[in-house]
């Protein structure tokens, strides 16, 4: 039976622990990918994958990614909500991997709301 | 849904919405029997009997955000049109088990799709939930249990990008090897 390599996991753990004692700090931005049936059918999983790639590349520790259910606005899925702590959450509509990368680079990292993709301010 | 893997993601998310903290996903591709079987079970709140009886009706849902329930009815329809079966068992307070089977070579069967992305999306979005995932192709099995992984990486979040990248790659490689018929090179 194929299994995970425990040594590999240990190495990753050591590497991460060494690099980032900072990692337990505050969450500055929360990014929610809406993963109801509607979102999943429209491509939310690939949006999430692109977000994780960007996150790994940017190597930031204060961004938290969560999944949630249907928002009730199924026709504009995939929806992604970006909440910079202390500001109003912004819901982005009809996301794809490219839009997600742009929102991550501009809004999450630099704080510029990408109004072209926005559905609403909550 | 374009992939079976997306159905699995969807049904697993149902379990999480139902408050489950442990979800088991079992995929069995038995090509020699011309059968693809998936099973998703959770320890969430379960489905009330009156809803369970009508679960494949898309116009029944307990959700408040929209009036149609899509996930289970879509999966059932997908299985039935591929010469397959669909079963759901649920007891309140104990959890739910969804099983779907497909005729493997049915022309309408969606491809298995990207299971590693499905697993990763579940882990990233729900780091506190434990997942067991077993995938068998023609009797050769690959399995991971996040409870064990969490023990190994104690102190580091399973949703850490480095861990996620590693798991994504490992699952992808393991499934490739299973499909090609060889043993995985990972221990």
Coordinates of C-alpha atoms in Angstrom, one line a residue:
Chain A
X1 CA 0.0 0.0 0.0
X2 CA 1.3 3.4 -1.0
X3 CA 1.8 5.7 1.9
X4 CA 3.1 9.1 2.8
X5 CA 6.8 9.5 3.6
X6 CA 7.0 10.4 7.3
X7 CA 10.6 11.6 7.0
X8 CA 9.5 14.1 4.3
X9 CA 6.8 15.5 6.6
X10 CA 9.3 15.8 9.5
X11 CA 11.7 17.7 7.3
X12 CA 8.9 20.1 6.2
X13 CA 8.0 20.6 9.9
X14 CA 11.5 21.4 10.9
X15 CA 12.0 23.8 8.0
X16 CA 8.7 25.7 8.8
X17 CA 9.3 25.8 12.5
X18 CA 12.8 27.3 12.0
X19 CA 11.7 29.8 9.4
X20 CA 8.6 31.1 11.1
X21 CA 8.2 31.6 14.8
X22 CA 6.3 34.6 13.5
X23 CA 3.6 32.4 12.0
X24 CA 1.5 32.3 15.1
X25 CA 0.9 36.1 14.8
X26 CA -2.3 37.9 14.1
X27 CA -4.5 37.4 11.0
X28 CA -4.4 40.6 9.0
X29 CA -6.5 39.4 6.0
X30 CA -9.1 36.6 5.8
X31 CA -9.9 35.2 2.4
X32 CA -13.1 33.1 2.1
X33 CA -13.6 30.9 -0.9
X34 CA -17.3 30.0 -1.1
X35 CA -17.6 26.3 -1.8
X36 CA -21.2 25.4 -2.1
X37 CA -22.4 23.2 -4.9
X38 CA -22.8 26.2 -7.1
X39 CA -19.3 27.5 -6.4
X40 CA -17.7 24.2 -6.9
X41 CA -19.5 23.6 -10.2
X42 CA -18.4 27.1 -11.3
X43 CA -14.7 26.5 -10.5
X44 CA -14.1 27.5 -6.9
X45 CA -11.7 24.6 -6.4
X46 CA -9.3 25.9 -9.0
X47 CA -9.6 29.4 -7.6
X48 CA -8.6 28.0 -4.2
X49 CA -5.6 26.2 -5.8
X50 CA -4.4 29.4 -7.4
X51 CA -4.8 31.3 -4.1
X52 CA -2.6 28.6 -2.4
X53 CA 0.0 28.9 -5.0
X54 CA 0.2 32.7 -4.6
X55 CA 0.2 32.3 -0.9
X56 CA 3.2 29.9 -1.0
X57 CA 5.0 32.2 -3.4
X58 CA 4.4 35.4 -1.4
X59 CA 5.5 33.6 1.8
X60 CA 3.2 35.7 4.0
X61 CA 2.1 34.5 7.4
X62 CA -0.8 36.9 8.2
X63 CA -3.3 35.7 5.6
X64 CA -5.9 33.1 6.6
X65 CA -7.8 31.1 3.9
X66 CA -11.1 29.5 4.8
X67 CA -13.8 27.7 2.9
X68 CA -17.5 28.4 3.5
X69 CA -20.8 27.4 2.0
X70 CA -23.1 29.0 -0.6
X71 CA -23.6 32.7 -0.2
X72 CA -27.0 32.7 -1.9
X73 CA -25.7 34.4 -5.0
X74 CA -25.1 31.3 -7.0
X75 CA -25.3 33.1 -10.4
X76 CA -22.1 35.1 -9.7
X77 CA -20.0 32.1 -8.4
X78 CA -17.2 31.5 -7.8
X79 CA -17.4 34.2 -5.1
X80 CA -14.5 35.1 -2.9
X81 CA -14.7 37.4 0.1
X82 CA -11.6 39.4 1.1
X83 CA -11.7 40.9 4.6
X84 CA -8.9 43.1 5.7
X85 CA -9.3 43.2 9.4
X86 CA -10.9 46.4 10.5
X87 CA -12.4 47.1 7.1
X88 CA -15.6 46.1 5.3
X89 CA -15.4 42.7 3.7
X90 CA -15.4 42.8 -0.1
X91 CA -17.2 40.1 -2.1
X92 CA -15.7 39.4 -5.5
X93 CA -17.8 37.7 -8.2
X94 CA -17.2 35.4 -11.1
X95 CA -13.7 34.7 -10.1
X96 CA -11.2 32.6 -12.0
X97 CA -7.6 31.7 -11.4
X98 CA -6.3 34.9 -13.1
X99 CA -8.6 37.2 -11.2
X100 CA -7.8 35.5 -8.0
X101 CA -4.1 36.1 -8.6
X102 CA -4.7 39.7 -9.3
X103 CA -6.9 40.1 -6.2
X104 CA -4.3 38.4 -4.1
X105 CA -1.4 40.6 -5.3
X106 CA -3.3 43.9 -5.3
X107 CA -5.9 43.7 -2.6
X108 CA -4.6 41.1 -0.1
X109 CA -1.0 42.2 -0.3
X110 CA -1.3 45.9 -1.1
X111 CA -4.8 46.8 0.1
X112 CA -6.2 48.1 -3.2
X113 CA -9.7 46.9 -3.7
X114 CA -10.2 45.6 -7.2
X115 CA -13.6 47.2 -7.9
X116 CA -13.9 45.8 -11.4
X117 CA -14.4 42.3 -10.0
X118 CA -16.3 43.3 -6.9
X119 CA -19.9 42.3 -6.3
X120 CA -20.5 44.2 -3.1
X121 CA -19.1 45.7 0.0
X122 CA -20.7 44.0 3.0
Chain B
X1 CA -20.2 18.5 -12.4
X2 CA -17.4 18.1 -14.8
X3 CA -15.4 15.7 -12.5
X4 CA -16.3 13.0 -10.0
X5 CA -13.7 14.7 -7.8
X6 CA -15.9 17.8 -7.7
X7 CA -18.9 15.8 -6.6
X8 CA -16.7 14.4 -3.8
X9 CA -15.6 17.9 -2.7
X10 CA -19.2 19.0 -2.7
X11 CA -20.5 16.1 -0.6
X12 CA -17.6 16.4 1.8
X13 CA -18.4 20.1 2.3
X14 CA -22.0 19.1 3.2
X15 CA -20.6 17.0 6.0
X16 CA -18.5 19.9 7.2
X17 CA -21.6 22.2 7.2
X18 CA -23.3 19.5 9.3
X19 CA -20.6 20.0 11.9
X20 CA -18.5 16.9 11.2
X21 CA -14.9 16.9 12.5
X22 CA -14.0 13.7 10.7
X23 CA -14.7 12.8 7.1
X24 CA -13.8 9.6 5.3
X25 CA -13.5 9.5 1.5
X26 CA -13.2 6.2 -0.2
X27 CA -12.7 5.8 -3.9
X28 CA -12.5 2.4 -5.6
X29 CA -11.8 2.2 -9.3
X30 CA -12.3 -1.4 -10.2
X31 CA -11.6 -1.4 -13.9
X32 CA -11.7 -5.1 -14.3
X33 CA -15.2 -5.1 -12.8
X34 CA -16.1 -2.0 -14.9
X35 CA -17.1 -0.3 -11.7
X36 CA -16.3 3.1 -10.0
X37 CA -17.5 3.5 -6.5
X38 CA -17.2 6.4 -4.2
X39 CA -18.2 6.7 -0.5
X40 CA -18.2 9.8 1.6
X41 CA -19.0 9.5 5.3
X42 CA -19.1 12.0 8.1
X43 CA -19.8 12.2 11.8
X44 CA -21.9 15.4 11.5
X45 CA -25.4 16.0 12.7
X46 CA -27.1 13.7 10.2
X47 CA -30.2 14.4 8.1
X48 CA -33.7 14.3 9.7
X49 CA -35.8 11.4 8.4
X50 CA -38.4 13.6 6.7
X51 CA -35.7 15.3 4.7
X52 CA -33.8 12.1 4.0
X53 CA -36.8 10.6 2.3
X54 CA -36.8 13.5 -0.2
X55 CA -33.1 14.0 -0.5
X56 CA -32.9 13.5 -4.2
X57 CA -35.5 16.1 -4.9
X58 CA -33.6 19.2 -5.9
X59 CA -36.5 21.3 -4.6
X60 CA -35.8 20.2 -1.0
X61 CA -33.2 21.8 1.1
X62 CA -32.6 22.8 4.7
X63 CA -30.4 25.7 3.7
X64 CA -31.5 29.2 4.0
X65 CA -29.4 30.8 1.4
X66 CA -31.2 29.4 -1.6
X67 CA -34.3 27.3 -2.0
X68 CA -32.9 24.4 -4.0
X69 CA -30.6 21.7 -2.8
X70 CA -28.3 20.7 -5.5
X71 CA -25.4 18.5 -4.4
X72 CA -27.0 15.2 -3.6
X73 CA -29.5 15.3 -6.4
X74 CA -26.7 16.1 -8.9
X75 CA -24.7 13.1 -7.7
X76 CA -27.6 10.8 -7.7
X77 CA -28.6 11.8 -11.3
X78 CA -25.0 11.4 -12.4
X79 CA -24.8 7.9 -10.9
X80 CA -28.1 6.8 -12.3
X81 CA -27.5 7.9 -15.8
X82 CA -24.2 5.9 -15.8
X83 CA -25.9 2.6 -15.0
X84 CA -24.9 3.0 -11.4
X85 CA -26.5 3.3 -8.0
X86 CA -26.8 5.9 -5.2
X87 CA -27.4 5.3 -1.5
X88 CA -27.6 7.5 1.5
X89 CA -27.7 6.5 5.1
X90 CA -28.0 8.9 7.9
X91 CA -28.8 8.9 11.5
X92 CA -29.3 12.1 13.5
X93 CA -26.5 12.8 15.8
X94 CA -24.2 10.2 14.3
X95 CA -23.6 11.2 10.7
X96 CA -24.2 10.5 7.1
X97 CA -22.8 8.1 4.6
X98 CA -23.3 8.7 0.8
X99 CA -22.4 6.0 -1.7
X100 CA -22.4 6.3 -5.4
X101 CA -21.4 3.8 -8.1
X102 CA -20.9 4.2 -11.8
X103 CA -20.4 1.9 -14.7
X104 CA -16.7 2.6 -15.3
X105 CA -16.8 2.8 -19.1
X106 CA -20.2 4.5 -19.4
X107 CA -20.0 7.2 -22.0
X108 CA -21.8 9.7 -19.8
X109 CA -19.5 9.1 -16.8
X110 CA -17.5 12.2 -15.9
X111 CA -13.8 11.7 -15.6
X112 CA -12.4 11.0 -12.1
X113 CA -10.7 14.4 -12.3
X114 CA -8.2 16.0 -10.0
X115 CA -8.5 14.3 -6.6
X116 CA -5.4 15.9 -5.2
X117 CA -6.9 19.4 -5.7
X118 CA -10.1 18.2 -4.1
X119 CA -8.2 17.0 -1.0
X120 CA -6.1 20.1 -0.9
X121 CA -9.2 22.4 -1.1
X122 CA -10.7 20.5 1.8
X123 CA -7.6 20.7 4.0
X124 CA -7.0 24.4 3.3
X125 CA -10.5 25.4 3.9
X126 CA -11.1 23.2 6.9
X127 CA -7.8 22.7 8.8
X128 CA -9.6 21.6 12.0
X129 CA -11.5 18.8 10.4
X130 CA -9.8 15.4 10.0
X131 CA -9.9 13.6 6.7
X132 CA -9.3 10.0 5.8
X133 CA -8.8 9.4 2.1
X134 CA -8.4 6.1 0.5
X135 CA -8.1 5.5 -3.2
X136 CA -7.9 2.1 -4.8
X137 CA -7.2 1.3 -8.4
X138 CA -7.6 -2.3 -9.5
X139 CA -6.9 -3.5 -5.9
X140 CA -3.8 -1.2 -5.3
X141 CA -4.5 1.2 -2.5
X142 CA -3.2 4.6 -1.5
X143 CA -4.4 6.2 1.8
X144 CA -3.8 9.2 3.9
X145 CA -5.1 10.2 7.3
X146 CA -4.7 13.8 8.3
X147 CA -4.9 12.8 12.0
X148 CA -1.5 11.0 11.5
X149 CA -0.1 13.8 9.4
X150 CA -1.0 16.3 12.1
X151 CA 0.8 14.2 14.7
X152 CA 4.0 14.3 12.6
X153 CA 3.9 18.0 11.9
X154 CA 2.8 19.0 15.4
X155 CA 2.9 22.7 15.9
X156 CA 2.7 23.5 12.2
X157 CA -0.7 23.9 10.6
X158 CA -1.8 21.4 8.0
X159 CA -2.9 24.3 5.9
X160 CA 0.5 25.8 5.8
X161 CA 1.4 26.4 2.1
X162 CA 4.6 24.2 2.4
X163 CA 2.6 21.3 3.8
X164 CA -0.2 21.7 1.3
X165 CA 2.3 21.8 -1.6
X166 CA 3.9 18.6 -0.4
X167 CA 0.6 16.8 0.1
X168 CA -0.7 17.9 -3.3
X169 CA 2.4 16.6 -5.0
X170 CA 2.4 13.3 -3.0
X171 CA -1.3 12.5 -3.7
X172 CA -0.9 13.3 -7.4
X173 CA 2.2 11.1 -7.8
X174 CA 0.7 8.3 -5.8
X175 CA -2.5 8.2 -8.0
X176 CA -0.4 8.4 -11.1
X177 CA 1.5 5.4 -10.0
X178 CA -1.7 3.5 -9.1
X179 CA -3.2 4.2 -12.4
X180 CA -0.1 3.0 -14.3
X181 CA -0.2 -0.2 -12.3
X182 CA 3.1 0.1 -10.5
X183 CA 3.8 0.3 -6.8
X184 CA 4.3 3.7 -5.4
X185 CA 7.9 4.6 -4.8
X186 CA 6.8 6.3 -1.5
X187 CA 6.9 4.1 1.4

